[in-house]
Amino acid sequence: NAGVTQTPKFRVLKTGQSMTLLCAQDMNHEYMYWYRQDPGMGLRLIHYSVGEGTTAKGEVPDGYNVSRLKKQNFLLGLESAAPSQTSVYFCASSYSLRDNSPLHFGNGTRLTVT
Amino acid sequence: DQQVKQNSPSLSVQEGRISILNCDYTNSMFDYFLWYKKYPAEGPTFLISISSIKDKNEDGRFTVFLNKSAKHLSLHIVPSQPGDSAVYFCAASAHPGRPNPVNFGNEKLTFGTGTRLTIIP
């Protein structure tokens, strides 16, 4: 049972380059999320989705776009990377949006923007 | 403004002893609290949670205590084992209109900055 899979695991970008992070879950979860983790900041929600074809903004959405074309996939895009986007990115999914439905996280993507 | 604070970045505890991880919050509307555990190179995994209608929740070696008047929660691990060495995040959410069931919550989670627990054999 793979759970939540993120690709790639590592990436280095130059300022201004674009890239897409892929998240796939095999638990048939309706809800998916993208977080970033920075030192001294905890996990912060970038965007989330409440179902196929839907997306919504989280706490720190600027500079990112997302798409949920298929229920099992949630893509995070950086159109023009900036050094401030250097971070570890985590994708998560949950059965319900209610907070008593635990988040299942992927293993993260470490992104460095130079 | 960090609404959920874990003031101890790290903690070392002898194997077999009790580990106590602390978390303070400032938003009095928070009414649901969770702890996640994270190993290196892995994503966080859910550990235990507590609703504000309770002051204690226990699951095996893990117990979470909530002190609403002090806006403080703590995670107790006893006895501590080497496999408990990890980073622990507390998280909180607020639901205006409780106790009526509402279908939201996870998108409102606020995480703390984490405490790295090291269990010394």
PDB file of C-alpha atoms in Angstrom:
ATOM      1  CA  ASN A   1       0.000   0.000   0.000  1.00  0.00           C
ATOM      2  CA  ALA A   2       1.857   3.083  -1.257  1.00  0.00           C
ATOM      3  CA  GLY A   3      -0.352   5.704   0.452  1.00  0.00           C
ATOM      4  CA  VAL A   4       0.760   9.170  -0.695  1.00  0.00           C
ATOM      5  CA  THR A   5       3.625   9.350  -3.191  1.00  0.00           C
ATOM      6  CA  GLN A   6       5.445  12.556  -4.109  1.00  0.00           C
ATOM      7  CA  THR A   7       7.765  13.064  -7.076  1.00  0.00           C
ATOM      8  CA  PRO A   8      10.454  14.221  -7.352  1.00  0.00           C
ATOM      9  CA  LYS A   9      12.167  13.829  -3.981  1.00  0.00           C
ATOM     10  CA  PHE A  10      14.730  16.556  -4.650  1.00  0.00           C
ATOM     11  CA  ARG A  11      15.021  19.365  -7.157  1.00  0.00           C
ATOM     12  CA  VAL A  12      17.251  22.369  -7.708  1.00  0.00           C
ATOM     13  CA  LEU A  13      15.901  25.243  -9.788  1.00  0.00           C
ATOM     14  CA  LYS A  14      17.317  28.521 -10.961  1.00  0.00           C
ATOM     15  CA  THR A  15      15.340  31.678 -10.254  1.00  0.00           C
ATOM     16  CA  GLY A  16      12.642  32.115 -12.888  1.00  0.00           C
ATOM     17  CA  GLN A  17      12.413  28.457 -13.884  1.00  0.00           C
ATOM     18  CA  SER A  18       9.173  26.554 -13.604  1.00  0.00           C
ATOM     19  CA  MET A  19       8.369  23.099 -12.349  1.00  0.00           C
ATOM     20  CA  THR A  20       5.517  20.845 -11.267  1.00  0.00           C
ATOM     21  CA  LEU A  21       5.423  18.664  -8.188  1.00  0.00           C
ATOM     22  CA  LEU A  22       3.274  15.575  -8.469  1.00  0.00           C
ATOM     23  CA  CYS A  23       1.310  13.982  -5.651  1.00  0.00           C
ATOM     24  CA  ALA A  24      -0.523  10.688  -6.056  1.00  0.00           C
ATOM     25  CA  GLN A  25      -2.640   8.845  -3.473  1.00  0.00           C
ATOM     26  CA  ASP A  26      -4.124   5.380  -3.702  1.00  0.00           C
ATOM     27  CA  MET A  27      -6.502   5.584  -0.725  1.00  0.00           C
ATOM     28  CA  ASN A  28      -9.438   6.993  -2.708  1.00  0.00           C
ATOM     29  CA  HIS A  29      -9.354  10.112  -0.519  1.00  0.00           C
ATOM     30  CA  GLU A  30     -11.510  13.011  -1.572  1.00  0.00           C
ATOM     31  CA  TYR A  31      -9.385  15.714   0.053  1.00  0.00           C
ATOM     32  CA  MET A  32      -5.799  16.641  -0.793  1.00  0.00           C
ATOM     33  CA  TYR A  33      -3.436  19.346   0.436  1.00  0.00           C
ATOM     34  CA  TRP A  34      -0.074  20.929  -0.290  1.00  0.00           C
ATOM     35  CA  TYR A  35       2.041  22.223   2.596  1.00  0.00           C
ATOM     36  CA  ARG A  36       5.457  23.787   2.861  1.00  0.00           C
ATOM     37  CA  GLN A  37       7.761  23.374   5.833  1.00  0.00           C
ATOM     38  CA  ASP A  38      10.344  25.996   6.640  1.00  0.00           C
ATOM     39  CA  PRO A  39      12.685  26.239   9.648  1.00  0.00           C
ATOM     40  CA  GLY A  40      10.988  27.981  12.556  1.00  0.00           C
ATOM     41  CA  MET A  41       7.664  28.184  10.711  1.00  0.00           C
ATOM     42  CA  GLY A  42       5.967  24.818  11.064  1.00  0.00           C
ATOM     43  CA  LEU A  43       3.812  23.421   8.272  1.00  0.00           C
ATOM     44  CA  ARG A  44       1.832  25.990   6.281  1.00  0.00           C
ATOM     45  CA  LEU A  45      -0.999  25.190   3.893  1.00  0.00           C
ATOM     46  CA  ILE A  46      -0.483  26.388   0.315  1.00  0.00           C
ATOM     47  CA  HIS A  47      -3.549  25.051  -1.501  1.00  0.00           C
ATOM     48  CA  TYR A  48      -6.031  22.268  -0.993  1.00  0.00           C
ATOM     49  CA  SER A  49      -8.729  20.420  -2.916  1.00  0.00           C
ATOM     50  CA  VAL A  50     -12.086  19.078  -1.755  1.00  0.00           C
ATOM     51  CA  GLY A  51     -12.542  16.843  -4.770  1.00  0.00           C
ATOM     52  CA  GLU A  52     -11.694  16.212  -8.405  1.00  0.00           C
ATOM     53  CA  GLY A  53     -11.760  19.440 -10.371  1.00  0.00           C
ATOM     54  CA  THR A  54     -11.724  21.709  -7.286  1.00  0.00           C
ATOM     55  CA  THR A  55      -8.973  23.771  -5.684  1.00  0.00           C
ATOM     56  CA  ALA A  56      -8.878  26.367  -2.927  1.00  0.00           C
ATOM     57  CA  LYS A  57      -6.299  28.711  -1.442  1.00  0.00           C
ATOM     58  CA  GLY A  58      -4.630  28.030   1.857  1.00  0.00           C
ATOM     59  CA  GLU A  59      -2.532  30.260   4.073  1.00  0.00           C
ATOM     60  CA  VAL A  60       0.368  30.926   1.661  1.00  0.00           C
ATOM     61  CA  PRO A  61      -0.898  30.489  -1.940  1.00  0.00           C
ATOM     62  CA  ASP A  62       1.036  33.266  -3.718  1.00  0.00           C
ATOM     63  CA  GLY A  63       3.458  32.067  -6.386  1.00  0.00           C
ATOM     64  CA  TYR A  64       1.853  28.626  -6.676  1.00  0.00           C
ATOM     65  CA  ASN A  65      -0.864  27.059  -8.787  1.00  0.00           C
ATOM     66  CA  VAL A  66      -2.528  23.691  -8.385  1.00  0.00           C
ATOM     67  CA  SER A  67      -4.688  21.327 -10.384  1.00  0.00           C
ATOM     68  CA  ARG A  68      -6.768  18.275  -9.495  1.00  0.00           C
ATOM     69  CA  LEU A  69      -7.735  16.748 -12.838  1.00  0.00           C
ATOM     70  CA  LYS A  70      -7.973  13.253 -11.394  1.00  0.00           C
ATOM     71  CA  LYS A  71      -9.121  12.276  -7.924  1.00  0.00           C
ATOM     72  CA  GLN A  72      -5.877  10.499  -7.139  1.00  0.00           C
ATOM     73  CA  ASN A  73      -3.507  13.260  -8.290  1.00  0.00           C
ATOM     74  CA  PHE A  74      -2.826  16.766  -7.003  1.00  0.00           C
ATOM     75  CA  LEU A  75      -0.239  18.862  -8.839  1.00  0.00           C
ATOM     76  CA  LEU A  76       1.601  21.875  -7.441  1.00  0.00           C
ATOM     77  CA  GLY A  77       3.119  24.251  -9.970  1.00  0.00           C
ATOM     78  CA  LEU A  78       5.693  27.000  -9.639  1.00  0.00           C
ATOM     79  CA  GLU A  79       5.511  29.212 -12.731  1.00  0.00           C
ATOM     80  CA  SER A  80       8.543  31.379 -11.928  1.00  0.00           C
ATOM     81  CA  ALA A  81      10.559  30.051  -9.012  1.00  0.00           C
ATOM     82  CA  ALA A  82      12.003  32.450  -6.453  1.00  0.00           C
ATOM     83  CA  PRO A  83      14.603  31.816  -3.708  1.00  0.00           C
ATOM     84  CA  SER A  84      11.827  32.376  -1.130  1.00  0.00           C
ATOM     85  CA  GLN A  85      10.243  29.175  -2.414  1.00  0.00           C
ATOM     86  CA  THR A  86      13.178  27.104  -1.220  1.00  0.00           C
ATOM     87  CA  SER A  87      11.463  24.723   1.160  1.00  0.00           C
ATOM     88  CA  VAL A  88      10.352  21.170   1.804  1.00  0.00           C
ATOM     89  CA  TYR A  89       6.953  20.529   0.256  1.00  0.00           C
ATOM     90  CA  PHE A  90       4.550  17.953   1.638  1.00  0.00           C
ATOM     91  CA  CYS A  91       1.437  16.627   0.023  1.00  0.00           C
ATOM     92  CA  ALA A  92      -1.296  15.112   2.188  1.00  0.00           C
ATOM     93  CA  SER A  93      -4.693  13.532   1.754  1.00  0.00           C
ATOM     94  CA  SER A  94      -7.602  12.756   4.052  1.00  0.00           C
ATOM     95  CA  TYR A  95     -10.842  10.839   3.938  1.00  0.00           C
ATOM     96  CA  SER A  96     -12.804  13.774   5.277  1.00  0.00           C
ATOM     97  CA  LEU A  97     -12.228  17.495   5.623  1.00  0.00           C
ATOM     98  CA  ARG A  98     -13.139  17.250   9.289  1.00  0.00           C
ATOM     99  CA  ASP A  99     -10.153  17.592  11.559  1.00  0.00           C
ATOM    100  CA  ASN A 100     -10.798  14.240  13.203  1.00  0.00           C
ATOM    101  CA  SER A 101      -9.908  12.659   9.867  1.00  0.00           C
ATOM    102  CA  PRO A 102      -6.109  12.478  10.074  1.00  0.00           C
ATOM    103  CA  LEU A 103      -3.897  13.744   7.291  1.00  0.00           C
ATOM    104  CA  HIS A 104      -1.797  11.171   5.450  1.00  0.00           C
ATOM    105  CA  PHE A 105       1.427  12.772   4.268  1.00  0.00           C
ATOM    106  CA  GLY A 106       3.864  11.932   1.520  1.00  0.00           C
ATOM    107  CA  ASN A 107       7.596  11.869   2.190  1.00  0.00           C
ATOM    108  CA  GLY A 108       8.209  15.357   0.886  1.00  0.00           C
ATOM    109  CA  THR A 109      10.036  17.130  -1.936  1.00  0.00           C
ATOM    110  CA  ARG A 110      13.068  19.206  -1.040  1.00  0.00           C
ATOM    111  CA  LEU A 111      13.252  22.161  -3.419  1.00  0.00           C
ATOM    112  CA  THR A 112      16.168  24.574  -3.640  1.00  0.00           C
ATOM    113  CA  VAL A 113      15.898  27.715  -5.753  1.00  0.00           C
ATOM    114  CA  THR A 114      19.215  29.453  -6.476  1.00  0.00           C
TER     115      THR A 114
ATOM    116  CA  ASP B   1       2.062  35.702  14.509  1.00  0.00           C
ATOM    117  CA  GLN B   2       2.615  32.114  15.627  1.00  0.00           C
ATOM    118  CA  GLN B   3      -0.672  30.998  17.141  1.00  0.00           C
ATOM    119  CA  VAL B   4       0.640  27.562  18.081  1.00  0.00           C
ATOM    120  CA  LYS B   5       4.001  27.558  19.809  1.00  0.00           C
ATOM    121  CA  GLN B   6       6.382  24.791  20.701  1.00  0.00           C
ATOM    122  CA  ASN B   7       8.987  26.655  22.681  1.00  0.00           C
ATOM    123  CA  SER B   8      11.418  23.768  23.074  1.00  0.00           C
ATOM    124  CA  PRO B   9      13.127  23.019  19.753  1.00  0.00           C
ATOM    125  CA  SER B  10      14.698  19.883  21.202  1.00  0.00           C
ATOM    126  CA  LEU B  11      14.424  17.492  24.112  1.00  0.00           C
ATOM    127  CA  SER B  12      16.575  14.547  25.219  1.00  0.00           C
ATOM    128  CA  VAL B  13      15.200  11.819  27.465  1.00  0.00           C
ATOM    129  CA  GLN B  14      16.657   8.608  28.817  1.00  0.00           C
ATOM    130  CA  GLU B  15      15.106   5.395  27.493  1.00  0.00           C
ATOM    131  CA  GLY B  16      12.405   4.137  29.851  1.00  0.00           C
ATOM    132  CA  ARG B  17      11.716   7.559  31.366  1.00  0.00           C
ATOM    133  CA  ILE B  18       8.792   9.859  30.620  1.00  0.00           C
ATOM    134  CA  SER B  19       8.976  12.319  27.715  1.00  0.00           C
ATOM    135  CA  ILE B  20       6.856  15.452  28.025  1.00  0.00           C
ATOM    136  CA  LEU B  21       6.408  17.662  24.980  1.00  0.00           C
ATOM    137  CA  ASN B  22       4.671  20.989  25.414  1.00  0.00           C
ATOM    138  CA  CYS B  23       2.579  23.183  23.163  1.00  0.00           C
ATOM    139  CA  ASP B  24       1.010  26.580  23.867  1.00  0.00           C
ATOM    140  CA  TYR B  25      -1.609  28.376  21.817  1.00  0.00           C
ATOM    141  CA  THR B  26      -2.947  31.904  21.739  1.00  0.00           C
ATOM    142  CA  ASN B  27      -6.239  31.565  19.851  1.00  0.00           C
ATOM    143  CA  SER B  28      -8.997  30.890  22.390  1.00  0.00           C
ATOM    144  CA  MET B  29     -11.234  29.653  19.543  1.00  0.00           C
ATOM    145  CA  PHE B  30      -9.070  26.561  19.005  1.00  0.00           C
ATOM    146  CA  ASP B  31     -11.101  23.545  20.044  1.00  0.00           C
ATOM    147  CA  TYR B  32      -9.414  20.538  18.464  1.00  0.00           C
ATOM    148  CA  PHE B  33      -5.787  19.579  18.911  1.00  0.00           C
ATOM    149  CA  LEU B  34      -3.568  16.955  17.337  1.00  0.00           C
ATOM    150  CA  TRP B  35      -0.029  15.643  17.561  1.00  0.00           C
ATOM    151  CA  TYR B  36       1.899  14.448  14.532  1.00  0.00           C
ATOM    152  CA  LYS B  37       5.224  12.614  14.583  1.00  0.00           C
ATOM    153  CA  LYS B  38       7.851  12.945  11.868  1.00  0.00           C
ATOM    154  CA  TYR B  39      10.912  10.803  11.148  1.00  0.00           C
ATOM    155  CA  PRO B  40      13.747  12.164   8.944  1.00  0.00           C
ATOM    156  CA  ALA B  41      13.057  11.967   5.212  1.00  0.00           C
ATOM    157  CA  GLU B  42       9.447  10.969   5.867  1.00  0.00           C
ATOM    158  CA  GLY B  43       6.188  12.863   6.104  1.00  0.00           C
ATOM    159  CA  PRO B  44       4.417  13.483   9.415  1.00  0.00           C
ATOM    160  CA  THR B  45       2.108  10.756  10.713  1.00  0.00           C
ATOM    161  CA  PHE B  46      -0.875  11.266  12.969  1.00  0.00           C
ATOM    162  CA  LEU B  47      -0.294  10.270  16.581  1.00  0.00           C
ATOM    163  CA  ILE B  48      -3.131  11.350  18.861  1.00  0.00           C
ATOM    164  CA  SER B  49      -5.778  14.055  19.171  1.00  0.00           C
ATOM    165  CA  ILE B  50      -8.039  15.684  21.741  1.00  0.00           C
ATOM    166  CA  SER B  51     -11.204  17.718  21.622  1.00  0.00           C
ATOM    167  CA  SER B  52     -11.666  20.728  23.889  1.00  0.00           C
ATOM    168  CA  ILE B  53     -14.544  18.972  25.653  1.00  0.00           C
ATOM    169  CA  LYS B  54     -11.945  16.648  27.202  1.00  0.00           C
ATOM    170  CA  ASP B  55      -8.856  17.322  29.266  1.00  0.00           C
ATOM    171  CA  LYS B  56      -7.109  14.014  28.640  1.00  0.00           C
ATOM    172  CA  ASN B  57      -6.896  11.399  25.922  1.00  0.00           C
ATOM    173  CA  GLU B  58      -4.850   8.252  26.157  1.00  0.00           C
ATOM    174  CA  ASP B  59      -3.633   5.788  23.534  1.00  0.00           C
ATOM    175  CA  GLY B  60      -1.194   3.188  24.762  1.00  0.00           C
ATOM    176  CA  ARG B  61       2.045   4.871  25.803  1.00  0.00           C
ATOM    177  CA  PHE B  62       0.826   8.255  24.572  1.00  0.00           C
ATOM    178  CA  THR B  63      -1.353  10.633  26.572  1.00  0.00           C
ATOM    179  CA  VAL B  64      -2.325  14.158  25.613  1.00  0.00           C
ATOM    180  CA  PHE B  65      -3.399  16.621  28.292  1.00  0.00           C
ATOM    181  CA  LEU B  66      -5.283  19.834  27.597  1.00  0.00           C
ATOM    182  CA  ASN B  67      -5.414  22.800  29.961  1.00  0.00           C
ATOM    183  CA  LYS B  68      -7.836  25.233  28.354  1.00  0.00           C
ATOM    184  CA  SER B  69      -7.465  27.956  30.958  1.00  0.00           C
ATOM    185  CA  ALA B  70      -3.715  28.010  30.407  1.00  0.00           C
ATOM    186  CA  LYS B  71      -4.056  27.449  26.645  1.00  0.00           C
ATOM    187  CA  HIS B  72      -1.564  24.642  26.971  1.00  0.00           C
ATOM    188  CA  LEU B  73      -1.384  21.042  25.861  1.00  0.00           C
ATOM    189  CA  SER B  74       1.224  18.419  26.469  1.00  0.00           C
ATOM    190  CA  LEU B  75       2.088  15.017  25.092  1.00  0.00           C
ATOM    191  CA  HIS B  76       3.373  12.415  27.532  1.00  0.00           C
ATOM    192  CA  ILE B  77       5.194   9.331  26.310  1.00  0.00           C
ATOM    193  CA  VAL B  78       5.847   6.671  28.889  1.00  0.00           C
ATOM    194  CA  PRO B  79       7.968   4.681  28.848  1.00  0.00           C
ATOM    195  CA  SER B  80      10.073   6.352  26.163  1.00  0.00           C
ATOM    196  CA  GLN B  81      11.619   4.063  23.575  1.00  0.00           C
ATOM    197  CA  PRO B  82      14.406   4.648  21.001  1.00  0.00           C
ATOM    198  CA  GLY B  83      11.815   4.478  18.196  1.00  0.00           C
ATOM    199  CA  ASP B  84      10.158   7.551  19.683  1.00  0.00           C
ATOM    200  CA  SER B  85      13.086   9.690  18.536  1.00  0.00           C
ATOM    201  CA  ALA B  86      11.463  12.018  15.999  1.00  0.00           C
ATOM    202  CA  VAL B  87      10.149  15.538  15.522  1.00  0.00           C
ATOM    203  CA  TYR B  88       6.735  16.104  17.100  1.00  0.00           C
ATOM    204  CA  PHE B  89       4.338  18.738  15.784  1.00  0.00           C
ATOM    205  CA  CYS B  90       1.248  19.911  17.593  1.00  0.00           C
ATOM    206  CA  ALA B  91      -1.613  21.337  15.570  1.00  0.00           C
ATOM    207  CA  ALA B  92      -4.880  23.071  16.375  1.00  0.00           C
ATOM    208  CA  SER B  93      -8.072  24.085  14.614  1.00  0.00           C
ATOM    209  CA  ALA B  94     -11.049  26.312  15.385  1.00  0.00           C
ATOM    210  CA  HIS B  95     -14.700  25.770  14.500  1.00  0.00           C
ATOM    211  CA  PRO B  96     -17.109  28.618  15.041  1.00  0.00           C
ATOM    212  CA  GLY B  97     -20.514  27.156  15.645  1.00  0.00           C
ATOM    213  CA  ARG B  98     -19.495  23.993  17.476  1.00  0.00           C
ATOM    214  CA  PRO B  99     -20.939  21.689  18.741  1.00  0.00           C
ATOM    215  CA  ASN B 100     -23.011  21.579  15.557  1.00  0.00           C
ATOM    216  CA  PRO B 101     -21.230  19.210  13.171  1.00  0.00           C
ATOM    217  CA  VAL B 102     -19.566  21.051  10.368  1.00  0.00           C
ATOM    218  CA  ASN B 103     -17.744  19.552   7.465  1.00  0.00           C
ATOM    219  CA  PHE B 104     -14.534  21.482   7.667  1.00  0.00           C
ATOM    220  CA  GLY B 105     -11.447  21.524   9.813  1.00  0.00           C
ATOM    221  CA  ASN B 106      -8.343  20.161   8.149  1.00  0.00           C
ATOM    222  CA  GLU B 107      -7.917  23.215   5.941  1.00  0.00           C
ATOM    223  CA  LYS B 108      -7.895  25.337   9.112  1.00  0.00           C
ATOM    224  CA  LEU B 109      -5.148  23.428  10.910  1.00  0.00           C
ATOM    225  CA  THR B 110      -2.392  25.561  12.412  1.00  0.00           C
ATOM    226  CA  PHE B 111       0.840  23.706  13.106  1.00  0.00           C
ATOM    227  CA  GLY B 112       3.519  24.425  15.661  1.00  0.00           C
ATOM    228  CA  THR B 113       7.208  24.571  14.755  1.00  0.00           C
ATOM    229  CA  GLY B 114       8.034  21.136  16.149  1.00  0.00           C
ATOM    230  CA  THR B 115      10.145  19.635  18.944  1.00  0.00           C
ATOM    231  CA  ARG B 116      12.919  17.176  18.171  1.00  0.00           C
ATOM    232  CA  LEU B 117      12.818  14.365  20.718  1.00  0.00           C
ATOM    233  CA  THR B 118      15.906  12.212  21.177  1.00  0.00           C
ATOM    234  CA  ILE B 119      15.685   9.089  23.304  1.00  0.00           C
ATOM    235  CA  ILE B 120      19.027   8.141  24.772  1.00  0.00           C
ATOM    236  CA  PRO B 121      19.560   4.363  25.099  1.00  0.00           C
TER     237      PRO B 121
END
